[in-house]
Coordinates of C-alpha atoms in Angstrom, one line a residue:
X1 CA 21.4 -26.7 42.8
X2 CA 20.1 -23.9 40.1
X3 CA 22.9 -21.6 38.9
X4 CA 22.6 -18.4 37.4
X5 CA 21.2 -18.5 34.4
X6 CA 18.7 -21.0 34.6
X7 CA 15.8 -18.7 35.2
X8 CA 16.8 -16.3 32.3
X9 CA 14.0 -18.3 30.5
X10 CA 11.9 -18.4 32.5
X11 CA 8.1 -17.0 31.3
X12 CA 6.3 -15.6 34.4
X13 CA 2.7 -15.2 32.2
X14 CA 0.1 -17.3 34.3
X15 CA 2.3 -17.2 37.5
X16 CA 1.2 -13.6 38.6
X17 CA -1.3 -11.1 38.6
X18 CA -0.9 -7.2 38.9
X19 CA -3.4 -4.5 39.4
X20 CA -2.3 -1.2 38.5
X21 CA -3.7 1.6 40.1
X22 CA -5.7 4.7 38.0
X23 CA -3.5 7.9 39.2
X24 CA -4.8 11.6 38.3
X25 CA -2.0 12.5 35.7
X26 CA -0.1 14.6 37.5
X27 CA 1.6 11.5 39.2
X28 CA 3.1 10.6 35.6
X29 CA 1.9 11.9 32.1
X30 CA 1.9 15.4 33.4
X31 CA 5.2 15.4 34.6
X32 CA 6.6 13.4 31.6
X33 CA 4.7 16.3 28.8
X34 CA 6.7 18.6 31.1
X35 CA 10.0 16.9 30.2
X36 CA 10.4 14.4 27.9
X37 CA 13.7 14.3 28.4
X38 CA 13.1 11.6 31.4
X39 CA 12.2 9.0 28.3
X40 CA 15.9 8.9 27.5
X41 CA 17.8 9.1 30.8
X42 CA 19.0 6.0 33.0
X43 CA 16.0 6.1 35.3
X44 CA 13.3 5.8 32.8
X45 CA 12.6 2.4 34.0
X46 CA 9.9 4.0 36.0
X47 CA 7.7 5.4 33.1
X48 CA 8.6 2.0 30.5
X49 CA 7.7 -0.2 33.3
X50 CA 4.7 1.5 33.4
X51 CA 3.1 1.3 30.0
X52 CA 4.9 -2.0 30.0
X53 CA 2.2 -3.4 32.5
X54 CA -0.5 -1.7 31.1
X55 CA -0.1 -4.2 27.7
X56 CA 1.1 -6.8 29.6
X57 CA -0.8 -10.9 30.3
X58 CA 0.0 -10.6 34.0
X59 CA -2.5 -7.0 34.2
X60 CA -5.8 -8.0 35.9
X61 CA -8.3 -5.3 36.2
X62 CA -10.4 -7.3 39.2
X63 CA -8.1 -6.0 42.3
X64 CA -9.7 -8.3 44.2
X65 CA -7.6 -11.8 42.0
X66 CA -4.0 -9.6 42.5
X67 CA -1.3 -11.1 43.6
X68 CA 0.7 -7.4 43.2
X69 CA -0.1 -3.8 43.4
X70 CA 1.9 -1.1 41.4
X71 CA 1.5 2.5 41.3
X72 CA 2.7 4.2 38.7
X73 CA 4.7 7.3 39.9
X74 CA 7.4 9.2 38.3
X75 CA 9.7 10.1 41.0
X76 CA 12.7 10.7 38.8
X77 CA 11.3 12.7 36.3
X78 CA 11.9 16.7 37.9
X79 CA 14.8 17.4 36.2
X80 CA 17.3 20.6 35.9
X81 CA 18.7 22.6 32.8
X82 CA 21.1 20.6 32.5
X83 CA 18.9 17.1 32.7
X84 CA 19.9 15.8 35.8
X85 CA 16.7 14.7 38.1
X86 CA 16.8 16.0 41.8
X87 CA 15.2 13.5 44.0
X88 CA 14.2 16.3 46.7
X89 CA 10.7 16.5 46.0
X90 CA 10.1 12.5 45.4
X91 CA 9.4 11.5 49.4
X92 CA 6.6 14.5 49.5
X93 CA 4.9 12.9 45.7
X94 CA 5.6 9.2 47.1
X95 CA 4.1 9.9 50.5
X96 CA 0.9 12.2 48.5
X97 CA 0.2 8.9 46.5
X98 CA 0.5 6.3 49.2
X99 CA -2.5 8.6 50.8
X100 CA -4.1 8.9 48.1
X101 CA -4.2 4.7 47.4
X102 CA -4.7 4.1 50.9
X103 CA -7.4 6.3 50.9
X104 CA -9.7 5.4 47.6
X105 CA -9.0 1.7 48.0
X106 CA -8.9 -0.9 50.6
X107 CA -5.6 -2.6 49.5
X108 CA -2.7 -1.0 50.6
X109 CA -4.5 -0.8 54.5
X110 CA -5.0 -4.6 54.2
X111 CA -1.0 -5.1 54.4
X112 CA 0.7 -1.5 54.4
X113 CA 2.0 -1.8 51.3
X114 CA 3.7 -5.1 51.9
X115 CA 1.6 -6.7 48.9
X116 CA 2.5 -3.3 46.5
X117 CA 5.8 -2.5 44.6
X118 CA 7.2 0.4 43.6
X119 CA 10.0 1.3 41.0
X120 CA 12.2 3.6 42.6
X121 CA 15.3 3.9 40.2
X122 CA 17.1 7.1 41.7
X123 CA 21.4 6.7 42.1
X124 CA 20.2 5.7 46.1
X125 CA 16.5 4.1 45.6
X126 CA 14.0 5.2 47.9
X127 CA 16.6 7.1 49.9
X128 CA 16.0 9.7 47.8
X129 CA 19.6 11.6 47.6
X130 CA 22.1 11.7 45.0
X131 CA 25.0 11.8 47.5
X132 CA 25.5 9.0 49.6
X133 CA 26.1 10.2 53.0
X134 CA 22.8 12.7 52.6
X135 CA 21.1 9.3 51.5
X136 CA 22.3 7.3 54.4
X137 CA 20.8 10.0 56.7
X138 CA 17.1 10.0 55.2
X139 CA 17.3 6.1 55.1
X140 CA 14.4 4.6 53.0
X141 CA 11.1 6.8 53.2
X142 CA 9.3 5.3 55.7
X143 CA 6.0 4.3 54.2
X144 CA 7.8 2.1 51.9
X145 CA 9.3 -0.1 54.5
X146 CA 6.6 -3.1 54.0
X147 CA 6.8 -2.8 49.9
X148 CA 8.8 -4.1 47.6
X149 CA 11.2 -2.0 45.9
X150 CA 12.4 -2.3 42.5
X151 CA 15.8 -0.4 42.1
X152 CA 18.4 0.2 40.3
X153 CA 20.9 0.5 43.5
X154 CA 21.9 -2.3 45.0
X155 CA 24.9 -2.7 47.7
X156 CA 25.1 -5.1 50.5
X157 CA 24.7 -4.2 53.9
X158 CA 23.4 -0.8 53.0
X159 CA 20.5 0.9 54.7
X160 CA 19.2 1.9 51.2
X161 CA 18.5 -1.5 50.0
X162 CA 15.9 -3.0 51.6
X163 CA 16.0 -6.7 52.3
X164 CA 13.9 -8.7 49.0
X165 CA 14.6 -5.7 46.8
X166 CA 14.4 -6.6 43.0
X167 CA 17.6 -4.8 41.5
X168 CA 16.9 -4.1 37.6
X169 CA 19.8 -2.5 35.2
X170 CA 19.6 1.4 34.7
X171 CA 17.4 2.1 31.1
X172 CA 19.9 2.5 28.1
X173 CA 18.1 3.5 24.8
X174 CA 18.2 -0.2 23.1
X175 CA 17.0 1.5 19.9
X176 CA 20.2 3.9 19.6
X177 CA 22.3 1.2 20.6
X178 CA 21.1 -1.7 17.9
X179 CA 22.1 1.6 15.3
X180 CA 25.4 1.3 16.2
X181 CA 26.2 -2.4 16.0
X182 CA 28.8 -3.5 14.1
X183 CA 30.1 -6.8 12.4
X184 CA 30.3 -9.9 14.6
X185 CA 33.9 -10.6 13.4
X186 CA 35.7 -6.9 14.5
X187 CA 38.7 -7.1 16.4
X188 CA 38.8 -6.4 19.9
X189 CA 41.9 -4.0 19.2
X190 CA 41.4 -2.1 22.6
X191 CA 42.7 -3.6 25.8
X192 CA 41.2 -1.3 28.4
X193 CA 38.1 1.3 27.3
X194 CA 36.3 3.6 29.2
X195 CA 34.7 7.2 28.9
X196 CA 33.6 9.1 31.7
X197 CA 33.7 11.4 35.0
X198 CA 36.9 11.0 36.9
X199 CA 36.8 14.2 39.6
X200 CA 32.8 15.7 39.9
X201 CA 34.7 18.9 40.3
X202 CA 31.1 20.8 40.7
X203 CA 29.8 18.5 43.1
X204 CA 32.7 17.6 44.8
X205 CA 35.4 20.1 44.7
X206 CA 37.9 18.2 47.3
X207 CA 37.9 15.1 45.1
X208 CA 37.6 11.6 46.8
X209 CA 34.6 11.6 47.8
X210 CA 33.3 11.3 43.8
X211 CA 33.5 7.4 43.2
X212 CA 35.3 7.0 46.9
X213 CA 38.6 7.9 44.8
X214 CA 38.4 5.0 42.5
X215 CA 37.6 6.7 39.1
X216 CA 40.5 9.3 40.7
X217 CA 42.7 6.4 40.9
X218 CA 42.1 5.2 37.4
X219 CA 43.2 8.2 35.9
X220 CA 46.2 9.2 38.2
X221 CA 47.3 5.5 37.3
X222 CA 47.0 4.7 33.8
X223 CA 46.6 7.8 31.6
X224 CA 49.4 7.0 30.0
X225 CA 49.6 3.4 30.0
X226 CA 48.9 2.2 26.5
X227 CA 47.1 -0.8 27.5
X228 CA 44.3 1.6 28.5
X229 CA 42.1 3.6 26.1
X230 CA 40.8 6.0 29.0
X231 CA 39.7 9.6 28.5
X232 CA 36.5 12.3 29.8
X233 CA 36.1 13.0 26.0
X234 CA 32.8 11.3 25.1
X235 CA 33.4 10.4 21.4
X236 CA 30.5 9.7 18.9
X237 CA 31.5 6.2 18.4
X238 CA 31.9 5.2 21.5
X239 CA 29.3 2.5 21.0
X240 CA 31.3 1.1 18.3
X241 CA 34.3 1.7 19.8
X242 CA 33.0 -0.6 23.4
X243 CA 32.7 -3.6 20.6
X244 CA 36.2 -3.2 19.7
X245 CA 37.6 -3.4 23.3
X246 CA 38.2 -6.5 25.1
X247 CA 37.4 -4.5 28.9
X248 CA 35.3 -1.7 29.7
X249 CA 35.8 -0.4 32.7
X250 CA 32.5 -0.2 35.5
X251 CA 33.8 1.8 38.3
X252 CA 31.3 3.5 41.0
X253 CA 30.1 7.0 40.1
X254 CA 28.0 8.6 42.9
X255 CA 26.1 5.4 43.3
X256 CA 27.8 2.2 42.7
X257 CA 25.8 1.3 39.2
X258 CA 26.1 3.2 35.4
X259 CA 24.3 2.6 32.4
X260 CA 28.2 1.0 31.4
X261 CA 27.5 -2.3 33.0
X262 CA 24.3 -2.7 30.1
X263 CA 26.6 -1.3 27.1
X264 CA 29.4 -3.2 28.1
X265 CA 27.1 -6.5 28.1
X266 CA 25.3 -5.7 25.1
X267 CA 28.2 -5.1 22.8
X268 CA 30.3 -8.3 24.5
X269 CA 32.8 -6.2 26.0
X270 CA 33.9 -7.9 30.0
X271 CA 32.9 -6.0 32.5
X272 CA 35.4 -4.9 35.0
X273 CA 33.1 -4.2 37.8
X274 CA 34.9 -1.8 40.8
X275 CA 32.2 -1.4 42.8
X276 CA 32.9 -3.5 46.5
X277 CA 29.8 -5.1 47.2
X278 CA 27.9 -4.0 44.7
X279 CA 24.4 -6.4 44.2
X280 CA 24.1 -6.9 40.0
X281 CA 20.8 -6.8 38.3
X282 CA 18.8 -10.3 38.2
X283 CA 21.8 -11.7 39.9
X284 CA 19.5 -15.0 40.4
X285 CA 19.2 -14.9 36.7
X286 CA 22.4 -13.5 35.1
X287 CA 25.8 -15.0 36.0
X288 CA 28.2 -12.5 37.1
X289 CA 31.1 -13.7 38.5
X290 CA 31.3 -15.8 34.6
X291 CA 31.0 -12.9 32.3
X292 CA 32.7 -10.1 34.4
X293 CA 35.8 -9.2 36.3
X294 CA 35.5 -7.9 40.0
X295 CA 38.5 -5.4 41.2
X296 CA 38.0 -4.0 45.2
X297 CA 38.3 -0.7 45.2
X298 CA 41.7 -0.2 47.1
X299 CA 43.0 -2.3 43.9
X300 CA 42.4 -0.1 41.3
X301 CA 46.6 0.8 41.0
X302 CA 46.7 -2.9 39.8
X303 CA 44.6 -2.8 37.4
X304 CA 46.6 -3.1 34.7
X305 CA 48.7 -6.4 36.5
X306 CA 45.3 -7.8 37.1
X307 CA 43.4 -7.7 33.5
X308 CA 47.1 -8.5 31.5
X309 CA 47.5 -12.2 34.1
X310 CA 44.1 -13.1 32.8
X311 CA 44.4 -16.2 31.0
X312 CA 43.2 -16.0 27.2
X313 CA 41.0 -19.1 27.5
X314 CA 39.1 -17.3 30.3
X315 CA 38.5 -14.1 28.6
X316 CA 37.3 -16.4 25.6
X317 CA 34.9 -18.0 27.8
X318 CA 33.3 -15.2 28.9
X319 CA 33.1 -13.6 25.7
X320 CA 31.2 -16.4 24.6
X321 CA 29.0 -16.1 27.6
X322 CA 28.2 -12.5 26.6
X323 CA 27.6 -13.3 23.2
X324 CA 24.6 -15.2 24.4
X325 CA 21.6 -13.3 23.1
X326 CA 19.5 -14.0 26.6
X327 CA 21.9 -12.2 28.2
X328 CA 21.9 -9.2 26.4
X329 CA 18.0 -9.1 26.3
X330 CA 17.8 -9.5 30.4
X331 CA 19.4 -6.5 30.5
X332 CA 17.1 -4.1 28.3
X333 CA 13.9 -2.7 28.4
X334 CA 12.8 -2.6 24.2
X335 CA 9.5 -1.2 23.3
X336 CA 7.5 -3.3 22.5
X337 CA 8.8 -6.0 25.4
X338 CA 10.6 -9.2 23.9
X339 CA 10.6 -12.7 25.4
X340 CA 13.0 -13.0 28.3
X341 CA 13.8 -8.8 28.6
X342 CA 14.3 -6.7 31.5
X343 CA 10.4 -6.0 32.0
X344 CA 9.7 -10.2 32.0
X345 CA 12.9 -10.6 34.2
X346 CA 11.1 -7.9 37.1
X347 CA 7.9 -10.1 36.7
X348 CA 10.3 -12.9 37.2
X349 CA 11.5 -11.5 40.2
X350 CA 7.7 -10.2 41.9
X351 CA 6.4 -14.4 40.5
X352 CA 9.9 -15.5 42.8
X353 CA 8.4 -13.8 45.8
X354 CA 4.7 -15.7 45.4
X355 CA 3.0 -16.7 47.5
X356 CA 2.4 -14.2 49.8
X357 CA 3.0 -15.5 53.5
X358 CA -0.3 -14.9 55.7
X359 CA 1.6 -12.6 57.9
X360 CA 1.9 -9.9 55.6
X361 CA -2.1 -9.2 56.1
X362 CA -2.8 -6.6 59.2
X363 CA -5.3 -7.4 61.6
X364 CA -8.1 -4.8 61.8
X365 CA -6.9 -1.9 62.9
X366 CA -3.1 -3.1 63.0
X367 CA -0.4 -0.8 62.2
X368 CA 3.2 -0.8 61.8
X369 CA 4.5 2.4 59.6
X370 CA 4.8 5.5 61.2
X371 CA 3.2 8.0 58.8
X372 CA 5.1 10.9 60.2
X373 CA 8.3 9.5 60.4
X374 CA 11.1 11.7 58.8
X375 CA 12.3 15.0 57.7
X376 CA 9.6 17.6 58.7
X377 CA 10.4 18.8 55.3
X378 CA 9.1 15.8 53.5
X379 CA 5.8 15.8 55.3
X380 CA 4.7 18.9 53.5
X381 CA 1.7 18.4 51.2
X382 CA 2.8 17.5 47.4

């Protein structure tokens, strides 16, 4: 039996074709020239994957040969002052492009969408919501039930991740972080690190809902343990400062995944994953349960017993494990695209799911989505 890991080199040029569909720009490069902050954020995967496939061996520009659809739309990319994106306004654009596909071409009719993937990267996917009981509610947007989904979320048993999902890392700059590398041979001087949120006081004024408690429960327990370099401060060297700790800390925000699960793997720190049932990026591909630490939630106030009864010759061995450059490639999306990166490992993942099986195609006339299905709200015209 394959374990994780053995597909991290794997080259999925020649094993798939994709047709990207022509979109009038205000699906994408209008929005971006609006705000160009949505380059640097944690959902930008949406606009590199993008120009990724444009460039890329696997783009065929006979639709007819295709194997995969994609249509590049920026659903993250409405931001507020303040640059976070608000996701109210992305079933309306998603369902305004599916018409408009369905419409000029004869693809998407041929299997509803079950032959097309999007990438849908928001804190809940194609949910849609930022908060997670709002996002339970809405459910994926209907017309994307027969599609694939690439997303950043991913938690089992969960109504927002659709069953064959591809679950990607969030986008961290790998420029900015390759400028703040340093030497090999640095001690790891810092037991415990982490920099962050622990109470979302604007968005969540009782507390414990923020994180289900966990990041609460951090704080409350170990402030003042030594062992544990933990503050909100956000310091300018707290890249450098992740490759001198020996754990960073990957607790649950709003949505189960941060952009701390990449930096921690890039600069070798062990990822102490409190998430329960979180599903990890290219979990087929990268081996989890060997380079990182897994706390449950309602075990957060033994944190400290937990990390200290680690045996040295385990945290050795996955320090060597993250040092493995394949690893920290998997997990990034560069510009241009390297061998084996993030962009190769969702190709990867579409080339897994090949070849389609005959029952995807609709009989004439067959229908299964229900194109009116939802919030009355989200059927207003984009």
């Amino acid at each position: 039996m394959c374990s994780a890991g053995d597909v991290l080199e794997d080259d999925p040029v020649g094993r798939l074709k994709v047709f990207v569909y022509e979109l009038p720009s205000k699906y994408n490069k209008k929005i971006l020239q609006k705000d160009p902050r949505c380059l640097t954020h944690m959902f930008a995967a949406e606009i590199f994957m993008h120009r990724f496939l444009l460039s890329s061996a696997v783009r065929t520009l006979n639709p007819e040969e295709a194997d995969w659809f994609y249509t590049p739309v920026y659903t993250t990319c409405d931001l507020t002052p303040n640059g976070l994106p608000l996701p109210f306004k992305s079933p309306r654009m998603m369902r305004s492009v599916i018409q408009l596909i369905s419409s000029n071409w004869p693809y998407w009719n041929r299997t509803e969408g079950a032959d097309h993937f999007f990438v849908v990267p928001h804190d809940f996917g194609a949910c849609f919501h930022y908060q997670e009981e709002k996002a339970i509610e809405r459910g994926i947007l209907p017309l994307l039930h027969r599609a694939t989904l690439v997303q950043t979320f991913g938690q089992r048993n969960h109504v927002c991740l659709k069953e064959g999902s591809i679950t990607i890392p969030p986008y961290a700059p790998p420029q900015k972080m390759h400028t703040h590398l340093i030497p090999d041979k640095t001690p790891r001087s810092i037991f415990v690190y982490f920099r962050g949120l622990f109470y979302d006081v604007g968005n969540d004024p009782e507390g414990g809902y923020y994180a289900r408690g966990a990041r609460a429960a951090v704080w409350e327990n170990f402030k003042d343990n030594p062992l544990f370099d933990i503050s909100t401060e956000h310091p300018t060297t707290y890249y450098e400062d992740m490759q001198r700790a020996v754990f960073c800390l990957c607790p649950l925000g709003w949505a189960p995944w941060s952009p701390r699960l990449v930096e921690a793997v890039v600069f070798g720190c062990i990822p102490v994953i409190i998430a329960d049932d979180i599903v990890l990026p290219f979990a087929d591909a990268i081996p989890w349960e060997e380079i990182g630490v897994f706390v449950d939630e309602q075990d957060v106030p033994k944190l400290d017993t937990i990390l200290t009864s680690i045996p040295p010759e385990v945290i050795l061995r996955k320090q060597r494990l993250l040092a493995n450059p394949s690893m920290k490639q998997a997990m990034l999306f560069p510009q241009p695209a390297q061998p084996g990166d993030a962009f190769h490992q969702v190709l990867n993942g579409l080339a897994r799911k090949l070849p389609h099986d005959r029952s995807v195609f609709l009989k004439t006339g067959e229908k299964s989505l229900n194109w009116t299905a939802g919030p009355v709200g989200d059927l207003k015209p984009w």
